[in-house]
PDB file of C-alpha atoms and ligand atoms in Angstrom:
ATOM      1  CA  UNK A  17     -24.476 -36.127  81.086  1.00 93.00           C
ATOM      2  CA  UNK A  18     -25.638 -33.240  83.208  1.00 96.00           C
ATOM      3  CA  UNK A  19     -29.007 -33.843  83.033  1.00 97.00           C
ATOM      4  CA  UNK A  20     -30.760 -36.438  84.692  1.00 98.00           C
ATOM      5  CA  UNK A  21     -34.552 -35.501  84.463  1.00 98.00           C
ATOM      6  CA  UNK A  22     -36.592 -32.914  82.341  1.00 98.00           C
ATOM      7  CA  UNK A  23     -38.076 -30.985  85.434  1.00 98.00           C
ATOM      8  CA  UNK A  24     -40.568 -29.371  84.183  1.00 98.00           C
ATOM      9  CA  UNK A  25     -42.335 -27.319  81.028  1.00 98.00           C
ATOM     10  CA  UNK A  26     -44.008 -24.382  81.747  1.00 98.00           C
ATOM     11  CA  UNK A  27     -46.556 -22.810  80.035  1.00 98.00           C
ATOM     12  CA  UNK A  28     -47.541 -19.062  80.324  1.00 98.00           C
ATOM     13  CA  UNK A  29     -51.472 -19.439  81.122  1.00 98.00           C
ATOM     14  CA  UNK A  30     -54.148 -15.751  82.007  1.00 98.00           C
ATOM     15  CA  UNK A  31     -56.060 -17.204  84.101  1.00 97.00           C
ATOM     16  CA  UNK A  32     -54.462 -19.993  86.495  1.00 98.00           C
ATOM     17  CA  UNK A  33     -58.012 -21.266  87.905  1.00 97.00           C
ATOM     18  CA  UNK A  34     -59.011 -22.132  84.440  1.00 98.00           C
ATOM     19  CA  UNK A  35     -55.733 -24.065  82.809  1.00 98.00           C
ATOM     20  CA  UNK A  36     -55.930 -26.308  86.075  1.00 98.00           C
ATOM     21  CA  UNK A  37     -59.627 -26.701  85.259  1.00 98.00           C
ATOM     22  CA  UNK A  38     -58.753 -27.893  81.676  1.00 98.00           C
ATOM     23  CA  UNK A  39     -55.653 -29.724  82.901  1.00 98.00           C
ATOM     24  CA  UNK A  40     -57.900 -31.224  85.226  1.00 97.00           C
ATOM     25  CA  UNK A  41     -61.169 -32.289  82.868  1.00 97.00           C
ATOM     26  CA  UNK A  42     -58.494 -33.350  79.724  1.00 98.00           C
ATOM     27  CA  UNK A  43     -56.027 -35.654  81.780  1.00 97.00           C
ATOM     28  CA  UNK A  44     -57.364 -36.094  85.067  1.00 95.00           C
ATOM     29  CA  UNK A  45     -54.063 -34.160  86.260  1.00 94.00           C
ATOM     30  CA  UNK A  46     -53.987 -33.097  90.077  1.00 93.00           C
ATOM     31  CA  UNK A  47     -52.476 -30.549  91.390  1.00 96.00           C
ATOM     32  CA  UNK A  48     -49.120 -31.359  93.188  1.00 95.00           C
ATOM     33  CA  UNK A  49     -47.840 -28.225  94.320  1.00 95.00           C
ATOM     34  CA  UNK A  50     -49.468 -24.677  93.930  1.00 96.00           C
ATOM     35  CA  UNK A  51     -46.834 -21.511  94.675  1.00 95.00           C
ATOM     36  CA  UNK A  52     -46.459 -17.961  94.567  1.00 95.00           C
ATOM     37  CA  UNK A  53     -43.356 -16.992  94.180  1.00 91.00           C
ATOM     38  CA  UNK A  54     -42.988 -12.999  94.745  1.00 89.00           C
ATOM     39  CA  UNK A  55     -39.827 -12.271  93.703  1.00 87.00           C
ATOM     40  CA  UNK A  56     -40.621 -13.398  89.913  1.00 89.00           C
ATOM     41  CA  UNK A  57     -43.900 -12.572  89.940  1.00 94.00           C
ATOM     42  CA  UNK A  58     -45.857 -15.618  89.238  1.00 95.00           C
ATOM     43  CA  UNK A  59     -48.327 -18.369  90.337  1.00 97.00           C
ATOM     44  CA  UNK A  60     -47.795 -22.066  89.983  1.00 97.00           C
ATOM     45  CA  UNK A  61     -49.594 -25.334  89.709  1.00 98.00           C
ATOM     46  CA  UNK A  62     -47.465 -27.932  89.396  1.00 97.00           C
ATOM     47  CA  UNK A  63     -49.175 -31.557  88.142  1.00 98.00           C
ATOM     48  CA  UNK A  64     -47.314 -34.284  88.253  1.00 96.00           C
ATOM     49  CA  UNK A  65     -45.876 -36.769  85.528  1.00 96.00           C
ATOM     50  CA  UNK A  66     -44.079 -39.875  86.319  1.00 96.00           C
ATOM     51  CA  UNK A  67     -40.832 -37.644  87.609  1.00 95.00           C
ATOM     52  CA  UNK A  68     -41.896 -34.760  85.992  1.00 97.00           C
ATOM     53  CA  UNK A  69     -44.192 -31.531  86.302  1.00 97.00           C
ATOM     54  CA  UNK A  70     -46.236 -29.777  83.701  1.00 98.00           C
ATOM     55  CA  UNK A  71     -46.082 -26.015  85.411  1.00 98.00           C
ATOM     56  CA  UNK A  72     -48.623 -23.501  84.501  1.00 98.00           C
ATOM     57  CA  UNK A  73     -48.044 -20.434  85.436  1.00 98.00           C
ATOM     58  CA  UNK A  74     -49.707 -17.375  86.073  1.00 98.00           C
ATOM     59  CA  UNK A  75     -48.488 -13.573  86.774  1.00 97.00           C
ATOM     60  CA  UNK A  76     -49.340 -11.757  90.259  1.00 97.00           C
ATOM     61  CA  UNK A  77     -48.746  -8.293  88.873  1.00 96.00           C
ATOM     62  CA  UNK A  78     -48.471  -6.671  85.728  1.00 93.00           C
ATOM     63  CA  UNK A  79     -44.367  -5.841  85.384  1.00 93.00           C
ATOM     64  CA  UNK A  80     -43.466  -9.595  86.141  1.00 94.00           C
ATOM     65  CA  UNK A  81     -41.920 -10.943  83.192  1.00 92.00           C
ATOM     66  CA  UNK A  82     -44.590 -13.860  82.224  1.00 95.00           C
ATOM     67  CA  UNK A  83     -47.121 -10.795  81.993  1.00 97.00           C
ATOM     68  CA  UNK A  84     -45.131  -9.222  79.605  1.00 96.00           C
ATOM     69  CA  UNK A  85     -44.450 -12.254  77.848  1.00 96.00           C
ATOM     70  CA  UNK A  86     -48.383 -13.110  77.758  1.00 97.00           C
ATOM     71  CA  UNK A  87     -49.041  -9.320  76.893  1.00 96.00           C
ATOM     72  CA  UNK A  88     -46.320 -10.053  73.892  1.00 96.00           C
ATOM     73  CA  UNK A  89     -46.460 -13.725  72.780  1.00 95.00           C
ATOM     74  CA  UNK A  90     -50.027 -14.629  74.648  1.00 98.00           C
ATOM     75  CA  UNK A  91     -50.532 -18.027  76.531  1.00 98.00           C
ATOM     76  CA  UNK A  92     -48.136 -20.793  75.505  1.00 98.00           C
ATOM     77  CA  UNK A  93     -44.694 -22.803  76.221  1.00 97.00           C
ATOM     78  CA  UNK A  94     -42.627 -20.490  78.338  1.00 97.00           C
ATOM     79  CA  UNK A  95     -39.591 -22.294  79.416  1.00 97.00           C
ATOM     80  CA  UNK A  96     -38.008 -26.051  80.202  1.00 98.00           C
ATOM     81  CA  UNK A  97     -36.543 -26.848  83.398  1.00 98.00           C
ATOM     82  CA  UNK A  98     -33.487 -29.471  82.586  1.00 98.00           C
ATOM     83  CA  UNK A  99     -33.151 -31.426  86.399  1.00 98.00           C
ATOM     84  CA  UNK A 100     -29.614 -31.723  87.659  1.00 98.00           C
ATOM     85  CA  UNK A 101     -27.623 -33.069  90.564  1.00 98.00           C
ATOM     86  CA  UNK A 102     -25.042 -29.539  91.081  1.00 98.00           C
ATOM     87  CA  UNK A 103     -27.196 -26.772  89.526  1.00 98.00           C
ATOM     88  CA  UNK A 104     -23.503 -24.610  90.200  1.00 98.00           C
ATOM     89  CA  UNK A 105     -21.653 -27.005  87.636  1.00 98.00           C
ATOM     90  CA  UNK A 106     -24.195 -27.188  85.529  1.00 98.00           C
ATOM     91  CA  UNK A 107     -24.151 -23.477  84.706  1.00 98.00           C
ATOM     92  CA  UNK A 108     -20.826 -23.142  84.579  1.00 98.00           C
ATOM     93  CA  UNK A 109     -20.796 -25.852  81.859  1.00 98.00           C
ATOM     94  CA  UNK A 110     -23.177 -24.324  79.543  1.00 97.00           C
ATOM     95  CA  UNK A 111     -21.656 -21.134  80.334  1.00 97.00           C
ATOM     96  CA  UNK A 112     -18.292 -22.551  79.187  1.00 97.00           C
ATOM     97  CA  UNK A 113     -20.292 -24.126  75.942  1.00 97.00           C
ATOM     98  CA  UNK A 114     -21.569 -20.386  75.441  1.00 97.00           C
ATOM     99  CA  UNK A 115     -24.555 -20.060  77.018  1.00 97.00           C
ATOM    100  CA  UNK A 116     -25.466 -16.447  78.105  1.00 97.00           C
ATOM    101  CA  UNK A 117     -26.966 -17.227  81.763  1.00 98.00           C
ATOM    102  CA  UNK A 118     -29.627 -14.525  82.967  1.00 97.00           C
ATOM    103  CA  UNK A 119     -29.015 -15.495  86.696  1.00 96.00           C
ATOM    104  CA  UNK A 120     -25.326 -15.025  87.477  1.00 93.00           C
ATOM    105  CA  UNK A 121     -24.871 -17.432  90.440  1.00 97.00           C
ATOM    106  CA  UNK A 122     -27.907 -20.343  91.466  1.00 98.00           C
ATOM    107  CA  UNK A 123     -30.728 -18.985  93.453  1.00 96.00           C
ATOM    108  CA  UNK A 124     -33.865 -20.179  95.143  1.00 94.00           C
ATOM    109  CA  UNK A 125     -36.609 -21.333  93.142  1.00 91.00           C
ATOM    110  CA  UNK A 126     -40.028 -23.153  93.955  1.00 90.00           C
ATOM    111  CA  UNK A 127     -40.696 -26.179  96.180  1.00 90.00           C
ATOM    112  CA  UNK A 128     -37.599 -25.729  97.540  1.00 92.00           C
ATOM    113  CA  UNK A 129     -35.031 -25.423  94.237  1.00 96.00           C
ATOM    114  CA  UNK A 130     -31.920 -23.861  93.608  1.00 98.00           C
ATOM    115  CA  UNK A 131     -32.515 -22.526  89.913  1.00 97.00           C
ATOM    116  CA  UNK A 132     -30.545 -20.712  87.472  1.00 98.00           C
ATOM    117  CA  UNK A 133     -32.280 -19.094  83.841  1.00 97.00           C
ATOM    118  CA  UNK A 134     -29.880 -18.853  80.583  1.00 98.00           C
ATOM    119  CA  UNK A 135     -31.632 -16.606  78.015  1.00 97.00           C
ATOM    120  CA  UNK A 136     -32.880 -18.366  75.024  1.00 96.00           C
ATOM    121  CA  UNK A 137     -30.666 -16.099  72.784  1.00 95.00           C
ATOM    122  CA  UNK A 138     -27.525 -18.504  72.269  1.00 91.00           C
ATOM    123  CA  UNK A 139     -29.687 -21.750  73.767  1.00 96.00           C
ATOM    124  CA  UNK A 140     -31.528 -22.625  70.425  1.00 96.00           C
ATOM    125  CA  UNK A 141     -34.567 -19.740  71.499  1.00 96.00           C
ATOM    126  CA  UNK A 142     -35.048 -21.741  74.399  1.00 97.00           C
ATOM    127  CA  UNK A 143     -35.151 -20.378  78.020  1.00 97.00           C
ATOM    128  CA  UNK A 144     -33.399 -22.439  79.794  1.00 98.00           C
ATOM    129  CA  UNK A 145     -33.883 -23.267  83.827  1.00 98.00           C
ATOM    130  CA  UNK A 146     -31.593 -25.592  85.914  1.00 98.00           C
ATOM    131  CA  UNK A 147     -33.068 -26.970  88.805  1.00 98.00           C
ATOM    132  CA  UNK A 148     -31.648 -28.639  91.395  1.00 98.00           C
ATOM    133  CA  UNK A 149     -33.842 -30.377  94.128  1.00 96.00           C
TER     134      UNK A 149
HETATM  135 CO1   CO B  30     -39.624 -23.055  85.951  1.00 68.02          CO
END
């Protein structure tokens, strides 16, 4: 097995201030980690679970691709990040089972990551991210 943690879910939120608010009054959740990463566009809080992170994310400008999914689909689930030990192997394993990857090689993600997206479209409509600490 290639996985050994679920990593995170995000969820697409408008208004980043606010879903950390609610996080925050609902569960008592802390922020962990709080990121902008420019290259995708977005804002994160990361709140921690056991081994796990609940990410909401905002967008920083309007062509990022979480503000055009918000502008299509509206707040909600966005993507699951599957944890694993060689993010390389990993994608070249789902690739091999089919997968259609959106990032061709690994690349830097948040907190320090190596990430790689496969597009929902062949992954059971699920975006896919594999991150490797
Ligand atoms: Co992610």
């Amino acid at each position: 097995m290639l996985l050994t943690e679920i990593d995170h879910i995000a969820i697409a939120v408008n208004d980043l201030a606010s879903a950390v608010d609610y996080y925050e009054r609902a569960f008592g959740a802390e922020v962990h980690h709080r990121e902008i990463v420019e290259r995708d566009g977005v804002e994160e809080a990361l709140l921690k679970v056991a081994d796990s992170y609940i990410q909401l994310t905002a967008a920083t400008r309007d062509d990022s691709p979480i503000a055009k999914f918000l502008e299509k689909r509206g707040e909600g689930l966005h993507h699951v990040g599957y944890r694993v030990d060689d993010c390389q192997a990993a994608l070249d394993a789902m690739i091999a089972a089919g997968a259609t990857p959106i990032d061709k090689a690994p690349r830097p993600g948040s907190r320090g990551t190596t990430v790689a997206f496969i597009h929902p479209k062949g992954s059971l409509g699920t975006l896919i991210e594999l991150v490797e600490e």
